[in-house]
CSV table of C-alpha atoms in Angstrom, one decimal:
chain,number,residue,atom,x,y,z
A,1,UNK,CA,13.8,-17.7,-27.7
A,2,UNK,CA,15.1,-17.2,-24.1
A,3,UNK,CA,13.5,-19.8,-22.1
A,4,UNK,CA,15.6,-18.7,-19.1
A,5,UNK,CA,13.8,-15.3,-19.0
A,6,UNK,CA,17.4,-13.6,-19.0
A,7,UNK,CA,17.7,-10.3,-20.6
A,8,UNK,CA,18.8,-10.5,-24.3
A,9,UNK,CA,18.3,-6.6,-24.5
A,10,UNK,CA,15.4,-6.1,-26.8
A,11,UNK,CA,13.3,-3.4,-26.4
A,12,UNK,CA,9.9,-3.8,-24.6
A,13,UNK,CA,8.0,-3.2,-27.8
A,14,UNK,CA,9.7,-6.1,-29.3
A,15,UNK,CA,9.1,-8.4,-26.6
A,16,UNK,CA,5.6,-7.6,-26.6
A,17,UNK,CA,5.3,-7.9,-30.3
A,18,UNK,CA,6.8,-11.3,-29.6
A,19,UNK,CA,4.4,-12.3,-26.8
A,20,UNK,CA,1.6,-11.2,-29.0
A,21,UNK,CA,2.6,-13.6,-31.8
A,22,UNK,CA,2.6,-16.7,-29.0
A,23,UNK,CA,6.3,-16.5,-27.9
A,24,UNK,CA,5.4,-16.7,-24.2
A,25,UNK,CA,9.4,-17.2,-23.6
A,26,UNK,CA,9.7,-13.2,-24.4
A,27,UNK,CA,7.2,-12.7,-21.4
A,28,UNK,CA,10.0,-14.4,-19.1
A,29,UNK,CA,12.4,-11.8,-20.1
A,30,UNK,CA,10.2,-8.9,-19.6
A,31,UNK,CA,9.0,-10.5,-16.3
A,32,UNK,CA,12.8,-10.6,-15.2
A,33,UNK,CA,13.2,-7.2,-16.2
A,34,UNK,CA,10.5,-5.3,-14.6
A,35,UNK,CA,9.8,-7.6,-11.5
A,36,UNK,CA,12.2,-5.6,-9.3
A,37,UNK,CA,10.2,-2.4,-10.3
A,38,UNK,CA,7.0,-4.1,-9.5
A,39,UNK,CA,8.3,-5.5,-6.1
A,40,UNK,CA,9.3,-2.1,-5.0
A,41,UNK,CA,6.3,-0.6,-5.9
A,42,UNK,CA,4.1,-3.2,-3.9
A,43,UNK,CA,6.7,-2.8,-0.8
A,44,UNK,CA,5.7,0.9,-0.7
A,45,UNK,CA,2.3,-0.3,0.3
A,46,UNK,CA,2.9,-3.5,2.1
A,47,UNK,CA,5.7,-5.1,4.4
A,48,UNK,CA,4.6,-8.6,4.5
A,49,UNK,CA,6.8,-10.3,2.0
A,50,UNK,CA,4.6,-13.0,1.2
A,51,UNK,CA,1.7,-10.8,0.3
A,52,UNK,CA,4.1,-8.7,-1.8
A,53,UNK,CA,5.0,-12.1,-3.5
A,54,UNK,CA,1.6,-12.6,-4.3
A,55,UNK,CA,0.7,-9.1,-5.6
A,56,UNK,CA,3.6,-9.4,-7.9
A,57,UNK,CA,2.6,-12.6,-9.4
A,58,UNK,CA,-1.1,-11.1,-9.7
A,59,UNK,CA,0.6,-7.9,-11.4
A,60,UNK,CA,2.6,-10.0,-13.9
A,61,UNK,CA,-0.4,-12.1,-14.9
A,62,UNK,CA,-2.6,-9.3,-15.3
A,63,UNK,CA,0.1,-7.7,-17.4
A,64,UNK,CA,0.3,-10.9,-19.6
A,65,UNK,CA,-3.2,-11.2,-20.1
A,66,UNK,CA,-3.8,-7.2,-20.9
A,67,UNK,CA,-0.9,-7.1,-23.3
A,68,UNK,CA,-3.1,-7.5,-26.2
A,69,UNK,CA,-4.8,-3.9,-25.0
A,70,UNK,CA,-1.4,-2.2,-24.8
A,71,UNK,CA,-1.2,0.5,-27.4
A,72,UNK,CA,2.4,1.4,-28.3
A,73,UNK,CA,1.7,5.0,-28.0
A,74,UNK,CA,1.7,4.6,-24.2
A,75,UNK,CA,4.6,4.2,-22.4
A,76,UNK,CA,5.0,0.8,-21.3
A,77,UNK,CA,6.4,1.8,-17.8
A,78,UNK,CA,3.5,3.9,-17.0
A,79,UNK,CA,1.0,1.3,-18.3
A,80,UNK,CA,2.3,-1.5,-16.0
A,81,UNK,CA,2.3,0.9,-13.1
A,82,UNK,CA,-1.0,1.6,-13.4
A,83,UNK,CA,-1.9,-1.9,-13.4
A,84,UNK,CA,0.4,-2.6,-10.4
A,85,UNK,CA,-1.1,0.4,-8.4
A,86,UNK,CA,-4.7,-0.6,-9.0
A,87,UNK,CA,-4.1,-4.0,-7.6
A,88,UNK,CA,-2.1,-2.6,-4.6
A,89,UNK,CA,-5.4,-0.1,-4.2
A,90,UNK,CA,-7.8,-2.9,-4.3
A,91,UNK,CA,-5.7,-5.0,-1.8
A,92,UNK,CA,-5.8,-1.9,0.7
A,93,UNK,CA,-9.2,-1.6,0.1
A,94,UNK,CA,-10.0,-5.5,0.9
A,95,UNK,CA,-7.9,-5.0,4.2
A,96,UNK,CA,-9.7,-1.9,5.1
A,97,UNK,CA,-9.9,-1.1,8.6
A,98,UNK,CA,-9.9,2.1,10.9
A,99,UNK,CA,-6.8,4.1,11.2
A,100,UNK,CA,-4.6,2.8,14.1
A,101,UNK,CA,-2.9,4.4,16.8
A,102,UNK,CA,0.5,3.7,17.1
A,103,UNK,CA,2.0,5.3,20.3
A,104,UNK,CA,1.3,2.6,22.7
A,105,UNK,CA,1.8,-0.3,20.4
A,106,UNK,CA,5.5,-0.7,19.3
A,107,UNK,CA,7.0,-4.1,18.7
A,108,UNK,CA,10.2,-4.9,20.9
A,109,UNK,CA,12.6,-3.8,18.2
A,110,UNK,CA,11.0,-0.6,17.4
A,111,UNK,CA,11.9,1.5,20.7
A,112,UNK,CA,15.6,0.8,19.7
A,113,UNK,CA,15.3,2.5,16.4
A,114,UNK,CA,13.1,5.3,18.0
A,115,UNK,CA,15.7,6.0,20.5
A,116,UNK,CA,18.1,6.3,17.4
A,117,UNK,CA,15.9,8.6,15.7
A,118,UNK,CA,15.5,10.6,18.6
A,119,UNK,CA,18.7,11.2,19.8
A,120,UNK,CA,21.4,9.9,17.1
A,121,UNK,CA,22.9,12.5,14.6
A,122,UNK,CA,21.1,12.7,11.3
A,123,UNK,CA,24.4,10.8,9.6
A,124,UNK,CA,24.0,7.8,12.1
A,125,UNK,CA,20.0,7.5,11.3
A,126,UNK,CA,20.3,7.5,7.7
A,127,UNK,CA,23.3,4.9,7.8
A,128,UNK,CA,21.4,2.7,10.1
A,129,UNK,CA,18.1,2.9,8.4
A,130,UNK,CA,19.0,0.8,5.6
A,131,UNK,CA,20.1,-1.8,8.0
A,132,UNK,CA,17.4,-2.0,10.5
A,133,UNK,CA,14.0,-4.0,9.4
A,134,UNK,CA,12.2,-2.1,12.4
A,135,UNK,CA,13.0,1.2,10.6
A,136,UNK,CA,10.9,0.0,7.6
A,137,UNK,CA,8.4,-1.6,9.9
A,138,UNK,CA,7.6,1.4,11.6
A,139,UNK,CA,7.3,3.4,8.5
A,140,UNK,CA,5.0,0.9,7.1
A,141,UNK,CA,3.0,1.3,10.4
A,142,UNK,CA,2.8,4.8,10.3
A,143,UNK,CA,1.6,4.5,6.7
A,144,UNK,CA,-0.9,2.0,7.9
A,145,UNK,CA,-2.4,4.8,10.1
A,146,UNK,CA,-3.6,6.8,7.0
A,147,UNK,CA,-6.8,6.7,5.6
A,148,UNK,CA,-6.5,4.5,2.2
A,149,UNK,CA,-7.1,7.3,-0.4
A,150,UNK,CA,-4.7,9.4,1.5
A,151,UNK,CA,-2.1,6.9,1.6
A,152,UNK,CA,-2.3,6.2,-2.0
A,153,UNK,CA,-1.9,9.9,-2.9
A,154,UNK,CA,1.2,10.5,-0.7
A,155,UNK,CA,2.7,7.2,-1.7
A,156,UNK,CA,2.4,8.0,-5.4
A,157,UNK,CA,3.5,11.8,-4.9
A,158,UNK,CA,6.5,11.0,-2.5
A,159,UNK,CA,8.0,7.6,-3.5
A,160,UNK,CA,6.9,7.4,-6.9
A,161,UNK,CA,7.4,11.0,-7.7
A,162,UNK,CA,4.3,11.1,-10.0
A,163,UNK,CA,3.0,14.6,-10.6
A,164,UNK,CA,-0.4,15.7,-9.2
A,165,UNK,CA,-2.0,15.2,-12.9
A,166,UNK,CA,-0.3,11.7,-13.4
A,167,UNK,CA,-2.0,10.6,-9.7
A,168,UNK,CA,-5.5,12.5,-10.6
A,169,UNK,CA,-5.4,10.3,-14.0
A,170,UNK,CA,-4.4,7.2,-12.3
A,171,UNK,CA,-7.0,7.6,-9.6
A,172,UNK,CA,-9.9,9.1,-11.4
A,173,UNK,CA,-9.8,11.8,-9.0
A,174,UNK,CA,-9.6,15.6,-9.5
A,175,UNK,CA,-6.3,17.4,-9.1
A,176,UNK,CA,-7.8,19.4,-6.2
A,177,UNK,CA,-8.7,16.2,-4.4
A,178,UNK,CA,-5.2,14.9,-4.8
A,179,UNK,CA,-3.8,17.8,-3.5
A,180,UNK,CA,-5.9,17.6,-0.2
A,181,UNK,CA,-5.1,14.0,0.0
A,182,UNK,CA,-1.4,14.4,-0.1
A,183,UNK,CA,-1.7,17.5,2.3
A,184,UNK,CA,-4.0,15.4,4.9
A,185,UNK,CA,-1.7,12.5,4.5
A,186,UNK,CA,1.3,14.7,5.3
A,187,UNK,CA,-0.2,16.2,8.1
A,188,UNK,CA,-1.5,13.0,9.7
A,189,UNK,CA,2.1,11.4,9.4
A,190,UNK,CA,3.7,14.3,11.0
A,191,UNK,CA,1.1,14.2,13.7
A,192,UNK,CA,1.8,10.8,14.5
A,193,UNK,CA,5.5,10.9,14.2
A,194,UNK,CA,5.3,14.0,16.7
A,195,UNK,CA,3.5,11.9,19.1
A,196,UNK,CA,5.8,8.9,18.9
A,197,UNK,CA,9.0,10.9,19.4
A,198,UNK,CA,7.3,13.0,22.2
A,199,UNK,CA,6.4,9.5,23.9
A,200,UNK,CA,10.1,8.3,23.6
A,201,UNK,CA,11.4,11.6,25.1
A,202,UNK,CA,8.9,11.3,27.7
B,1,UNK,CA,21.9,27.8,4.5
B,2,UNK,CA,18.4,28.6,5.4
B,3,UNK,CA,15.7,26.5,6.7
B,4,UNK,CA,13.7,26.5,3.9
B,5,UNK,CA,16.8,25.3,2.1
B,6,UNK,CA,17.6,22.9,4.6
B,7,UNK,CA,14.2,21.3,4.6
B,8,UNK,CA,14.6,21.0,0.7
B,9,UNK,CA,17.4,18.7,1.1
B,10,UNK,CA,15.9,16.2,3.4
B,11,UNK,CA,15.2,13.7,0.6
B,12,UNK,CA,18.9,14.1,-1.0
B,13,UNK,CA,20.5,13.7,2.3
B,14,UNK,CA,18.4,10.5,2.9
B,15,UNK,CA,19.4,9.2,-0.4
B,16,UNK,CA,23.1,10.2,0.3
B,17,UNK,CA,22.8,12.2,-2.9
B,18,UNK,CA,24.4,15.7,-1.5
B,19,UNK,CA,27.9,16.3,-2.6
B,20,UNK,CA,30.4,16.9,0.3
B,21,UNK,CA,30.5,20.7,1.0
B,22,UNK,CA,26.4,20.9,0.7
B,23,UNK,CA,26.4,18.0,2.9
B,24,UNK,CA,28.4,19.7,5.6
B,25,UNK,CA,26.3,22.9,5.3
B,26,UNK,CA,23.1,20.8,5.7
B,27,UNK,CA,24.6,18.9,8.6
B,28,UNK,CA,25.9,22.2,10.4
B,29,UNK,CA,22.3,23.7,9.9
B,30,UNK,CA,20.7,20.8,11.6
B,31,UNK,CA,23.1,21.1,14.4
B,32,UNK,CA,22.5,24.7,14.9
B,33,UNK,CA,18.5,24.8,14.3
B,34,UNK,CA,16.5,22.7,16.6
B,35,UNK,CA,13.4,23.2,14.5
B,36,UNK,CA,14.8,21.7,11.2
B,37,UNK,CA,16.8,19.1,13.3
B,38,UNK,CA,13.3,17.8,14.8
B,39,UNK,CA,11.6,18.2,11.2
B,40,UNK,CA,14.2,15.9,10.2
B,41,UNK,CA,13.5,13.3,12.8
B,42,UNK,CA,9.8,13.3,12.1
B,43,UNK,CA,10.8,13.0,8.3
B,44,UNK,CA,13.3,10.0,9.3
B,45,UNK,CA,10.4,7.8,10.5
B,46,UNK,CA,8.8,7.3,7.0
B,47,UNK,CA,11.5,7.9,5.1
B,48,UNK,CA,12.6,4.2,5.1
B,49,UNK,CA,9.6,3.5,3.0
B,50,UNK,CA,8.6,6.7,1.2
B,51,UNK,CA,12.1,7.7,0.3
B,52,UNK,CA,14.1,4.5,0.0
B,53,UNK,CA,15.2,3.7,-3.4
B,54,UNK,CA,13.6,0.5,-4.7
B,55,UNK,CA,17.3,-1.1,-5.0
B,56,UNK,CA,17.6,-0.4,-1.1
B,57,UNK,CA,14.3,-2.2,0.0
B,58,UNK,CA,15.7,-5.8,0.9
B,59,UNK,CA,15.6,-8.6,-1.4
B,60,UNK,CA,12.4,-10.2,-1.4
B,61,UNK,CA,13.5,-14.0,-0.9
B,62,UNK,CA,15.4,-12.8,2.1
B,63,UNK,CA,12.5,-11.1,3.4
B,64,UNK,CA,10.3,-14.3,2.8
B,65,UNK,CA,12.9,-16.3,4.7
B,66,UNK,CA,13.0,-13.7,7.5
B,67,UNK,CA,9.4,-13.3,8.0
B,68,UNK,CA,8.9,-17.2,8.2
B,69,UNK,CA,11.5,-17.4,10.8
B,70,UNK,CA,9.8,-14.8,13.0
B,71,UNK,CA,6.4,-16.2,12.5
B,72,UNK,CA,8.0,-19.8,13.6
B,73,UNK,CA,9.6,-18.0,16.7
B,74,UNK,CA,6.1,-16.3,17.7
B,75,UNK,CA,3.8,-19.0,18.2
B,76,UNK,CA,1.3,-17.5,20.6
B,77,UNK,CA,0.8,-14.6,18.4
B,78,UNK,CA,-0.6,-16.9,15.8
B,79,UNK,CA,-3.7,-17.5,18.2
B,80,UNK,CA,-5.1,-14.0,18.3
B,81,UNK,CA,-6.3,-13.7,14.8
B,82,UNK,CA,-7.8,-17.2,14.8
B,83,UNK,CA,-9.9,-16.6,18.0
B,84,UNK,CA,-11.1,-13.3,16.5
B,85,UNK,CA,-12.3,-15.2,13.3
B,86,UNK,CA,-14.0,-17.9,15.6
B,87,UNK,CA,-15.8,-15.2,17.5
B,88,UNK,CA,-17.1,-13.5,14.3
B,89,UNK,CA,-18.2,-17.0,12.9
B,90,UNK,CA,-19.9,-17.5,16.2
B,91,UNK,CA,-21.5,-14.4,16.1
B,92,UNK,CA,-22.8,-14.8,12.6
B,93,UNK,CA,-24.0,-18.6,13.5
B,94,UNK,CA,-25.9,-17.2,16.8
B,95,UNK,CA,-27.7,-14.4,14.4
B,96,UNK,CA,-28.6,-17.0,11.8
B,97,UNK,CA,-30.2,-19.3,14.5
B,98,UNK,CA,-31.7,-16.2,16.1
B,99,UNK,CA,-33.3,-15.1,12.9
B,100,UNK,CA,-34.5,-18.7,12.0
B,101,UNK,CA,-36.2,-19.1,15.1
B,102,UNK,CA,-38.0,-15.6,14.5
B,103,UNK,CA,-39.3,-16.8,11.3
B,104,UNK,CA,-40.4,-20.1,12.6
B,105,UNK,CA,-42.4,-18.3,15.5
B,106,UNK,CA,-44.1,-15.8,12.8
B,107,UNK,CA,-45.3,-18.6,10.8
B,108,UNK,CA,-46.3,-20.7,13.8
B,109,UNK,CA,-48.7,-17.7,14.8
B,110,UNK,CA,-49.9,-16.2,11.3
B,111,UNK,CA,-51.2,-19.1,9.1
B,112,UNK,CA,-50.7,-18.6,5.5
B,113,UNK,CA,-53.5,-16.6,3.7
B,114,UNK,CA,-53.3,-18.8,0.6
B,115,UNK,CA,-53.1,-22.5,-0.3
B,116,UNK,CA,-50.2,-24.0,-1.4
B,117,UNK,CA,-52.1,-24.6,-4.8
B,118,UNK,CA,-52.8,-21.0,-5.3
B,119,UNK,CA,-49.1,-19.9,-4.5
B,120,UNK,CA,-47.9,-22.5,-7.1
B,121,UNK,CA,-50.1,-22.0,-9.7
B,122,UNK,CA,-49.1,-19.5,-12.5
B,123,UNK,CA,-50.4,-16.1,-12.8
B,124,UNK,CA,-52.9,-15.1,-15.3
B,125,UNK,CA,-51.5,-15.2,-18.9
B,126,UNK,CA,-53.1,-11.8,-19.6
B,127,UNK,CA,-52.0,-8.6,-17.9
B,128,UNK,CA,-54.0,-5.6,-18.1
B,129,UNK,CA,-51.7,-2.5,-18.7
B,130,UNK,CA,-52.1,1.0,-17.1
B,131,UNK,CA,-53.1,2.2,-20.6
B,132,UNK,CA,-56.1,0.0,-20.9
B,133,UNK,CA,-54.5,-2.1,-23.7
B,134,UNK,CA,-54.0,-5.6,-23.0
B,135,UNK,CA,-50.4,-7.3,-23.2
B,136,UNK,CA,-50.3,-10.9,-23.9
B,137,UNK,CA,-47.1,-12.7,-23.9
B,138,UNK,CA,-46.1,-15.1,-26.7
B,139,UNK,CA,-47.3,-18.5,-25.8
């Protein structure tokens, strides 16, 4: 038993078997092991930390309640990711709104980051990006400007490095549709980014 | 290094996984090629979310604290969505009132054609079907 939820090094399969036998403490260990991965995935889609926390909680609840249906021939990581992606997709659709225009709507801190992206050296940009909250904020706002399906496709392709076939299976789309969505998302992001940089240079 | 090679290295450069000489070649190329330099800057606008490693994303507890502090320091911004919600509710309430008034006016002009007893009495237990056979529901 591991009431503290610390990692005992047991495999996911062992922990799942114990959870299914009624050992809920094993789920604590699974949750602490996979929480950072789930959080990271949710944060590709949402920037509000409170919302991310709720989605992580919901994901863990669904994973727990769905464990009985998990088949050992699947990869646990892939199965878990499918649940989290579905939850994020549902949440994006729930919050569906028209793609927004960004150029005239910067927050106070964003122009500082934009100046840096426009004029600083590539090394300085990379170094500063990790420290600057507004860098992530603006990136999220750029992603917010995409249509939901385009956004799902590009995040899964670029950030999660999933193959076209994997995305097609996850989303229930054809591979052609995935490719079109990714292409459109990249083109739209590029267009928005070009407009932002042009506005800074003006 | 040509442009295609340089553009294929954007993600590795962002994640700081390029080795020294390759990194120098990459930076030199960007210095000389305005097209790739511009593309890298465009890339840098979405990279903090799309190409950050999960571990580089800030700790969630810290983010929650920061978000709460930011919310506390911006009281005026909170009123905008609230006002919007109220305006939507008001619009709904007005629509419902107009609809109710319309129904009342219609009923006042057009008197019901059937009496209350007729309306409430059960339909005939026997229903004639299109084929001519009769269907009697079980009693």
